[in-house]
XYZ file of C-alpha atoms in Angstrom:
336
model
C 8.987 -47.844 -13.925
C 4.890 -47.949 -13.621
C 2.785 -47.214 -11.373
C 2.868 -50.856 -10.031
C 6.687 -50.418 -8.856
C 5.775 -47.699 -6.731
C 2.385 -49.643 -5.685
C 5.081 -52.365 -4.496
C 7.467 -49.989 -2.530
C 4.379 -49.238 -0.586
C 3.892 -53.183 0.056
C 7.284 -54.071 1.026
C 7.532 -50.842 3.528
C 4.220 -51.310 5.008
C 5.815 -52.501 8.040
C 8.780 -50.229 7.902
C 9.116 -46.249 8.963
C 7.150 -43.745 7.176
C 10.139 -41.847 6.488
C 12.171 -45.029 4.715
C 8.976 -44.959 2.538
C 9.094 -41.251 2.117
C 12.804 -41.281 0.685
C 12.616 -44.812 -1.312
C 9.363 -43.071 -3.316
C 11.171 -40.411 -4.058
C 14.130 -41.921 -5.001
C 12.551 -44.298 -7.384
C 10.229 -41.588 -9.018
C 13.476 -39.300 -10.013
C 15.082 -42.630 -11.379
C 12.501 -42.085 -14.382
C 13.534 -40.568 -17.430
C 10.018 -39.269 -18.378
C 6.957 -39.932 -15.863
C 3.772 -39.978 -16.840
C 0.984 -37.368 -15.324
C -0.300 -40.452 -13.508
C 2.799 -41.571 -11.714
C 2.946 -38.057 -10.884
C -0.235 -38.023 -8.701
C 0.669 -41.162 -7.233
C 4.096 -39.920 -5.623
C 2.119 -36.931 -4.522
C -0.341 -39.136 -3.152
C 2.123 -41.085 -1.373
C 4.323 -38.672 0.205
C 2.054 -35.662 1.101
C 0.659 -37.673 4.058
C 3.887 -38.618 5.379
C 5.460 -35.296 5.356
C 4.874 -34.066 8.929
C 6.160 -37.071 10.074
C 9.250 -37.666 8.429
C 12.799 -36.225 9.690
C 14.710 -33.173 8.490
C 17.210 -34.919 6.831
C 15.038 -36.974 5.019
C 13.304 -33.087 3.765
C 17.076 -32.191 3.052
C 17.220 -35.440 1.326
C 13.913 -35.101 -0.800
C 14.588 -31.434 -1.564
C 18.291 -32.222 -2.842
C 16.756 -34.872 -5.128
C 13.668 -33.630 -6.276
C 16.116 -29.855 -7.693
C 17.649 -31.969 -9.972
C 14.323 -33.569 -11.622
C 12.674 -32.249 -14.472
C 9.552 -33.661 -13.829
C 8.908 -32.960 -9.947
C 5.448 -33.160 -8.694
C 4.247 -29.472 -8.308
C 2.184 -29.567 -5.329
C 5.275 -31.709 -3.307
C 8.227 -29.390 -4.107
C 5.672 -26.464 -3.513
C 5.264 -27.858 0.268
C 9.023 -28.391 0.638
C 9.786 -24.663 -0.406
C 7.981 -23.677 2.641
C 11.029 -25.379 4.529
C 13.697 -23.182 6.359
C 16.116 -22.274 3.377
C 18.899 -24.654 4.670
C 16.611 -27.741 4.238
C 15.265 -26.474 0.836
C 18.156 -24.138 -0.691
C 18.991 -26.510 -3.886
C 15.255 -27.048 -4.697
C 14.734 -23.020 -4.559
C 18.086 -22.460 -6.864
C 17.396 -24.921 -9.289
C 13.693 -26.295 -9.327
C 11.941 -25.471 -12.433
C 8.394 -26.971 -10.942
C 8.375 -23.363 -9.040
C 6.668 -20.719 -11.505
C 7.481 -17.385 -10.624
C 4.476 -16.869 -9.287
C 5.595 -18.869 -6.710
C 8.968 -17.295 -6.196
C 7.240 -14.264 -5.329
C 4.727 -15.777 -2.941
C 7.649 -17.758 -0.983
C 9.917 -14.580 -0.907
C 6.978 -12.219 0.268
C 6.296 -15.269 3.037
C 10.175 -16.128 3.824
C 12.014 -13.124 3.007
C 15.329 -12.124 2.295
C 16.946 -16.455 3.382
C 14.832 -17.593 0.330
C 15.548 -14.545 -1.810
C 19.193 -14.965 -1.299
C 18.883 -19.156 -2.617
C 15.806 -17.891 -5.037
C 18.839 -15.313 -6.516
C 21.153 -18.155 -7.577
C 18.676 -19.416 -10.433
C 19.905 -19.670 -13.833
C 17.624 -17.001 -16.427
C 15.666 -15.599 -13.451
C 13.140 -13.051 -14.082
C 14.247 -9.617 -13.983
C 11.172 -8.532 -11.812
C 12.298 -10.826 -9.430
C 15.379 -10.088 -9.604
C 14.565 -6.485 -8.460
C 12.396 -7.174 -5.997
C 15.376 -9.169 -4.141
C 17.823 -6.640 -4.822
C 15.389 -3.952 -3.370
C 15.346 -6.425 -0.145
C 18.839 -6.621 -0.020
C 18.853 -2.992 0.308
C 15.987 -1.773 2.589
C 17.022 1.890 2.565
C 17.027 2.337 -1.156
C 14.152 4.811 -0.924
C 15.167 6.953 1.768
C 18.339 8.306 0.698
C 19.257 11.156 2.817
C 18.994 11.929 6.537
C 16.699 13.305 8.324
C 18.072 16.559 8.766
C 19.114 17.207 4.678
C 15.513 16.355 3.634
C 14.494 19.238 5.697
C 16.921 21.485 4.574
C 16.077 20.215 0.717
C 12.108 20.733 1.927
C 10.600 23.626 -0.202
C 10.440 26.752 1.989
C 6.934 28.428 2.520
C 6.665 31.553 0.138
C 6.415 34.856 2.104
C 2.642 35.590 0.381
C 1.423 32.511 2.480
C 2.164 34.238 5.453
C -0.728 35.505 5.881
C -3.294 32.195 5.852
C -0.899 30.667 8.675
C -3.660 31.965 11.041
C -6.106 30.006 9.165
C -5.022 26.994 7.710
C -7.285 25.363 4.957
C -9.108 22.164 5.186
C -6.646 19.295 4.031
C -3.071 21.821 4.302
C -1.959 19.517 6.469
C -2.134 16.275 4.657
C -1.178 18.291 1.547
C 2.658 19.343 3.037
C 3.104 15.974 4.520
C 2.572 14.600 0.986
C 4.840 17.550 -0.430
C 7.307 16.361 2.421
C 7.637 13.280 1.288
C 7.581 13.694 -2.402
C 10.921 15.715 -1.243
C 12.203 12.374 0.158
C 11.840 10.716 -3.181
C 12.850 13.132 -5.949
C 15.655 16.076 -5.589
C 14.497 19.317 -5.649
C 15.897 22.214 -7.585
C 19.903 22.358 -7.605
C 20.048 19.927 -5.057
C 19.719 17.100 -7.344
C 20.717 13.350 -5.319
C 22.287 11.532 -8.439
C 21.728 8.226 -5.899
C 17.885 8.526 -6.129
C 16.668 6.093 -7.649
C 12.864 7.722 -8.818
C 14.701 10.296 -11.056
C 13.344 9.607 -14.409
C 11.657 5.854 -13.744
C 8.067 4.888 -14.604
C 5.139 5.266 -12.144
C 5.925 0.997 -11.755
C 9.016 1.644 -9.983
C 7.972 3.868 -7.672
C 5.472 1.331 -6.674
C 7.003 -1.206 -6.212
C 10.345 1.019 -4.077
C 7.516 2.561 -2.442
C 5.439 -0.596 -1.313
C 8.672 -2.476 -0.658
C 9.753 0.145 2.263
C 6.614 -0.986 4.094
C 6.004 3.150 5.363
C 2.195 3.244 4.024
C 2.650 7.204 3.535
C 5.293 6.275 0.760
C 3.615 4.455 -1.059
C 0.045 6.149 -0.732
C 2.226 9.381 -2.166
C 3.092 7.307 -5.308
C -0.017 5.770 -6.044
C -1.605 9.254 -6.090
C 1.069 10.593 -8.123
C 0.624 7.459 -10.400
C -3.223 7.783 -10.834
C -3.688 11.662 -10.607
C -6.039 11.728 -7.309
C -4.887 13.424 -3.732
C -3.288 11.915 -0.964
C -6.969 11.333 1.407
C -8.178 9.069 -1.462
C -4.877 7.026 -2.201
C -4.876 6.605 1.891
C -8.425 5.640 1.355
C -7.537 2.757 -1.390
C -5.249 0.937 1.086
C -6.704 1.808 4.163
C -9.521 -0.967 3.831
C -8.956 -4.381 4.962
C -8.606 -5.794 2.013
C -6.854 -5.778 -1.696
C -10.177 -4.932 -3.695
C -9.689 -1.036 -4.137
C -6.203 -1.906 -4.956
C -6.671 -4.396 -7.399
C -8.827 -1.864 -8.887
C -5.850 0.376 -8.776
C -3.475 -1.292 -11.029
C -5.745 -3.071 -13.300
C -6.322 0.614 -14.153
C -2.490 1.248 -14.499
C -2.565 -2.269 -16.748
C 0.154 -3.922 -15.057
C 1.003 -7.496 -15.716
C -0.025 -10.206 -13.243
C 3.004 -10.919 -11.776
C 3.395 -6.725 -11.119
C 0.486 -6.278 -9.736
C 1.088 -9.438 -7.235
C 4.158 -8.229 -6.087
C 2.904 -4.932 -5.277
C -0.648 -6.284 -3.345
C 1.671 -9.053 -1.413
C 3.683 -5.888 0.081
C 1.442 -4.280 0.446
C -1.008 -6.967 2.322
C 1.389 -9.445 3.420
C -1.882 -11.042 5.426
C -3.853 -11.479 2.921
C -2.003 -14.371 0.827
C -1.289 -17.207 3.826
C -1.198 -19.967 1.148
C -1.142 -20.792 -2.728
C -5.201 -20.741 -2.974
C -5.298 -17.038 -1.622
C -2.593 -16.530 -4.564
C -4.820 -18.457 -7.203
C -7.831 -16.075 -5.990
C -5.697 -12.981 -6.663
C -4.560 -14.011 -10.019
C -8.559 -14.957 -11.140
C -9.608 -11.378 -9.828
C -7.226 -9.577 -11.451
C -7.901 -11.215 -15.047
C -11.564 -11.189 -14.891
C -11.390 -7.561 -14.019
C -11.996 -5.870 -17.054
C -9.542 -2.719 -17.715
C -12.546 -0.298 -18.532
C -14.071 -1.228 -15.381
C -11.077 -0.441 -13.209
C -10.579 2.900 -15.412
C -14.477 3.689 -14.489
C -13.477 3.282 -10.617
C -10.503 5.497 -10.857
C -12.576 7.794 -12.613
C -15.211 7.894 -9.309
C -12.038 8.591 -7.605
C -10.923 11.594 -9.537
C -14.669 12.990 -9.416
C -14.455 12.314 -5.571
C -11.017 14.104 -5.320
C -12.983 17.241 -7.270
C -15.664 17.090 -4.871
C -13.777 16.975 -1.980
C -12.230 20.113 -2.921
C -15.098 22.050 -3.593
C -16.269 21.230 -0.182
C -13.026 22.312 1.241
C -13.958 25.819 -0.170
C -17.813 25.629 0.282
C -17.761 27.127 3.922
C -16.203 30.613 2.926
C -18.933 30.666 -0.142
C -21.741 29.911 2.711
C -19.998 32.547 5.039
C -20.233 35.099 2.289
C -23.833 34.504 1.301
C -24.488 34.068 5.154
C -23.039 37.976 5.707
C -25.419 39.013 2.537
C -28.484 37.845 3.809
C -27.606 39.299 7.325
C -27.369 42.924 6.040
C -30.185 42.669 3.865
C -32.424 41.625 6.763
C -30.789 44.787 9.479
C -31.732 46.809 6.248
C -35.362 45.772 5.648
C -35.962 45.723 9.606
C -34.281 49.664 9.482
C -36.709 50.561 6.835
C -39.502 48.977 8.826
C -38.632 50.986 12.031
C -38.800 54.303 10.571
């Protein structure tokens, strides 16, 4: 069929519904054994304008047709996989026009409905595999109760006794971190056999981490995975948006697809639609590995700083105290 046939369809339903037009364009177009790029753009053209106003059947309709063509204009199954998944659940199990990319995108925007249809594809990637797996299971991280993590917490050694009275700058955050890195790894004899960061690369705990949507978790396994404290990982994803991130695990040299499904858990907001996705993808490859080694290197050097400051005031105290007796000294030697 050429592009004239579906240039007629449009002439003989002029007068008709939009949503007659809308399923005979479609239904001619999958009719084709091989379409050219051209006829492509042409049912795109013709059925992206009609979309809002056609019926939900007719979506069903389109959706159930368009899953079973091999050549399926991008841009219209991408719209239809925004559907609720019982309009769109054979064009999300079967639809090779849907990269996985865009897999992640629609199960980061739909959740677990689309994950469950997504799930059903033939050869699907294992990383997305494991990210709906880890949906289907939102308490994978946080194993134990409450009360057992306390009782597996690290007790305070008796010598420490002593600073209670005076707690040091940053103690605080520090055994909230150490609290929660008892939450994700056994400790001692105690060993959980169900826990699933025992032995697995600094990736994993990512991804677990970002997936639980507690902020704390995963700010304790991004320091862990970059070597800098707990204030500076909170620092990286406290700002509003992904750029410190991005920084982040370019520097860890995760692969594109990684990286995205950490940043969309991680800022959920900040990918609304398939150009915000694009814009991700360019950053991350034109950001040059060195670079985001440099950055994490600034953070290191502030983490070092941070902690000499944290011990600066007793050093100031001391020379403080110094200068105070050697002035009561000089003004005793005066007086006599």
């Amino acid at each position: 069929m050429s592009s004239s046939d579906f240039r007629q369809i449009a002439i003989r339903t002029e007068a008709r519904k939009a949503e007659r037009l809308f399923r005979a364009a479609v239904s001619a177009f999958c009719s084709l054994t091989r379409p050219s790029r051209r006829e492509i753009a042409q049912l795109e053209d013709l059925t992206l304008p009609l979309f809002d106003e056609v019926s939900v059947e007719s979506r069903r309709y389109v959706a159930a047709a368009l899953s079973e063509c091999d050549y399926a204009p991008t841009a219209l199954v991408r719209r239809l996989a925004e559907e609720p998944v019982e309009i769109v659940a054979p064009l999300l199990a079967r639809s090779n026009a849907l990269s996985d990319i865009d897999l992640i995108a629609l199960i980061g925007r739909h959740g677990l409905p689309h994950a469950r249809a997504i799930a059903r594809r033939k050869d699907l990637n294992p990383t997305i595999a494991d990210l709906i797996r880890a949906l289907e299971r939102p308490t994978l991280v946080k194993t134990r109760p409450p009360e057992t993590v306390t009782k597996l917490t690290p007790k305070p050694e008796p010598v420490a006794k002593a600073d209670t009275d005076r707690p040091a700058s940053g103690e605080a955050a520090e055994n909230a971190r150490r609290r929660l890195r008892s939450m994700m790894r056994p400790t001692g004899d105690a060993a959980d056999v169900n826990n699933t960061f025992l032995g697995q690369p600094a990736y994993v705990k990512l991804r677990e981490t970002a997936l639980t949507g507690n902020a704390a978790f995963f700010q304790t396994a991004l320091a862990d995975a970059l070597g800098i404290d707990f204030a500076t990982a909170r620092s990286v994803t406290g700002q509003s948006g992904y750029g410190a991130l991005l920084a982040a695990l370019r520097a860890l040299d995760l692969s594109e697809d990684r990286a995205f499904l950490i940043a969309v858990a991680v800022y959920p907001g900040e990918f609304p639609h398939p150009q915000a996705i694009r814009l991700f993808l360019d950053r991350y490859r034109l950001l040059h590995r060195e670079a985001a080694l440099d950055k994490v290197r600034a953070w290191k050097a502030e983490t070092l700083s941070r902690a000499i400051r944290d011990n600066a005031p007793d050093a100031v105290n001391i020379e403080s105290r110094e200068a105070s007796n050697s002035d009561e000294a000089t003004s005793s030697l005066k007086a006599s």
